[in-house]
Amino acid sequence: STCLLDTIITNTINNILLLTINNQSKLIMYETLKSLACHNAIKFNDILSKNECNHLLNELKSCSMPFICAHGRTSASILCEYDIIIDDYHVDMAELKQLASIHKWLKKS
């Protein structure tokens, strides 16, 4: 939400102004950016269009760790069986196998 975002940004700017530019100010900025990443994330039960879903999936391809948030928490979950969606979408089996191996790795962590 915009109000929360404004508050976080204002607090961060105030904290940075109170400090000299050193490692502590860098840490504050890093923690703020991590917080913003999670606060602005899509949450479970948010309604997305098919185009938004496709855009997000394409963006995930460029991420080095697409299913982990900035804080290291798992950020994805399987919502339906593969057989249910196979007729509606072209599925790249190599990518699906890679995602399955990442999912197994995340469950072990």
CSV table of C-alpha atoms in Angstrom, one decimal:
chain,number,residue,atom,x,y,z
A,1,SER,CA,0.0,0.0,0.0
A,2,THR,CA,1.2,3.5,-0.8
A,3,CYS,CA,0.8,4.8,2.8
A,4,LEU,CA,3.1,2.0,4.1
A,5,LEU,CA,5.6,2.6,1.3
A,6,ASP,CA,5.7,6.3,2.0
A,7,THR,CA,6.3,5.7,5.7
A,8,ILE,CA,9.1,3.2,5.0
A,9,ILE,CA,10.8,5.6,2.6
A,10,THR,CA,10.4,8.6,4.9
A,11,ASN,CA,11.8,6.6,7.9
A,12,THR,CA,14.7,5.4,5.8
A,13,ILE,CA,15.6,8.8,4.5
A,14,ASN,CA,15.5,10.2,8.1
A,15,ASN,CA,17.7,7.4,9.3
A,16,ILE,CA,20.2,8.0,6.5
A,17,LEU,CA,20.3,11.8,7.1
A,18,LEU,CA,21.1,11.1,10.8
A,19,LEU,CA,24.1,8.9,9.9
A,20,THR,CA,27.3,9.6,8.0
A,21,ILE,CA,27.8,7.6,4.9
A,22,ASN,CA,29.3,4.4,6.2
A,23,ASN,CA,28.5,0.8,6.5
A,24,GLN,CA,25.6,1.4,8.9
A,25,SER,CA,23.8,3.6,6.4
A,26,LYS,CA,24.4,0.9,3.7
A,27,LEU,CA,22.9,-1.7,6.0
A,28,ILE,CA,19.8,0.5,6.7
A,29,MET,CA,19.3,0.9,2.9
A,30,TYR,CA,19.7,-2.8,2.3
A,31,GLU,CA,17.2,-3.8,5.0
A,32,THR,CA,14.7,-1.2,3.7
A,33,LEU,CA,15.0,-2.5,0.2
A,34,LYS,CA,14.4,-6.1,1.4
A,35,SER,CA,11.4,-4.9,3.3
A,36,LEU,CA,10.0,-3.1,0.3
A,37,ALA,CA,10.4,-6.2,-1.8
A,38,CYS,CA,8.2,-8.2,0.5
A,39,HIS,CA,5.6,-5.5,1.2
A,40,ASN,CA,5.0,-4.9,-2.4
A,41,ALA,CA,4.9,-8.6,-3.4
A,42,ILE,CA,1.9,-10.3,-4.8
A,43,LYS,CA,0.1,-12.1,-1.9
A,44,PHE,CA,-1.8,-15.3,-1.9
A,45,ASN,CA,-5.4,-14.8,-3.1
A,46,ASP,CA,-4.5,-11.6,-5.1
A,47,ILE,CA,-6.4,-11.7,-8.4
A,48,LEU,CA,-4.2,-11.6,-11.5
A,49,SER,CA,-5.1,-11.6,-15.2
A,50,LYS,CA,-3.7,-14.3,-17.5
A,51,ASN,CA,-1.4,-11.6,-19.0
A,52,GLU,CA,-0.1,-10.6,-15.6
A,53,CYS,CA,0.6,-14.3,-14.8
A,54,ASN,CA,2.4,-14.8,-18.1
A,55,HIS,CA,4.5,-11.7,-17.5
A,56,LEU,CA,5.4,-12.8,-14.0
A,57,LEU,CA,6.4,-16.3,-15.2
A,58,ASN,CA,8.6,-14.7,-17.9
A,59,GLU,CA,10.2,-12.4,-15.2
A,60,LEU,CA,10.9,-15.5,-13.0
A,61,LYS,CA,13.0,-17.0,-15.8
A,62,SER,CA,15.6,-14.2,-15.3
A,63,CYS,CA,15.9,-14.6,-11.5
A,64,SER,CA,18.8,-16.6,-10.1
A,65,MET,CA,16.6,-17.7,-7.1
A,66,PRO,CA,13.0,-17.2,-8.2
A,67,PHE,CA,11.2,-18.9,-5.4
A,68,ILE,CA,12.9,-17.3,-2.4
A,69,CYS,CA,12.2,-13.8,-1.1
A,70,ALA,CA,14.8,-11.2,-0.1
A,71,HIS,CA,14.7,-12.5,3.4
A,72,GLY,CA,15.3,-16.1,2.3
A,73,ARG,CA,11.8,-17.4,2.8
A,74,THR,CA,10.1,-19.7,0.3
A,75,SER,CA,7.8,-17.5,-1.8
A,76,ALA,CA,6.0,-20.0,-4.1
A,77,SER,CA,3.7,-23.0,-3.8
A,78,ILE,CA,2.2,-25.5,-6.1
A,79,LEU,CA,-1.5,-24.8,-6.5
A,80,CYS,CA,-2.7,-27.4,-9.0
A,81,GLU,CA,-1.7,-30.6,-10.6
A,82,TYR,CA,0.3,-30.5,-13.9
A,83,ASP,CA,-2.5,-32.6,-15.7
A,84,ILE,CA,-5.1,-29.8,-15.1
A,85,ILE,CA,-3.2,-27.1,-16.9
A,86,ILE,CA,-1.4,-29.0,-19.6
A,87,ASP,CA,-4.2,-28.5,-22.2
A,88,ASP,CA,-4.3,-24.7,-21.8
A,89,TYR,CA,-0.5,-23.9,-22.0
A,90,HIS,CA,2.5,-24.9,-24.0
A,91,VAL,CA,4.9,-26.4,-21.4
A,92,ASP,CA,8.6,-26.5,-21.9
A,93,MET,CA,9.5,-29.9,-20.3
A,94,ALA,CA,13.1,-28.9,-19.7
A,95,GLU,CA,12.0,-25.9,-17.8
A,96,LEU,CA,9.4,-27.8,-15.9
A,97,LYS,CA,12.0,-30.4,-14.8
A,98,GLN,CA,14.3,-27.6,-13.7
A,99,LEU,CA,11.5,-26.0,-11.6
A,100,ALA,CA,10.7,-29.4,-10.1
A,101,SER,CA,14.3,-29.9,-9.0
A,102,ILE,CA,14.3,-26.4,-7.5
A,103,HIS,CA,11.1,-27.1,-5.7
A,104,LYS,CA,12.6,-30.4,-4.2
A,105,TRP,CA,15.7,-28.5,-3.1
A,106,LEU,CA,13.6,-25.8,-1.4
A,107,LYS,CA,11.6,-28.5,0.5
A,108,LYS,CA,14.9,-29.9,1.8
A,109,SER,CA,16.1,-26.5,3.0
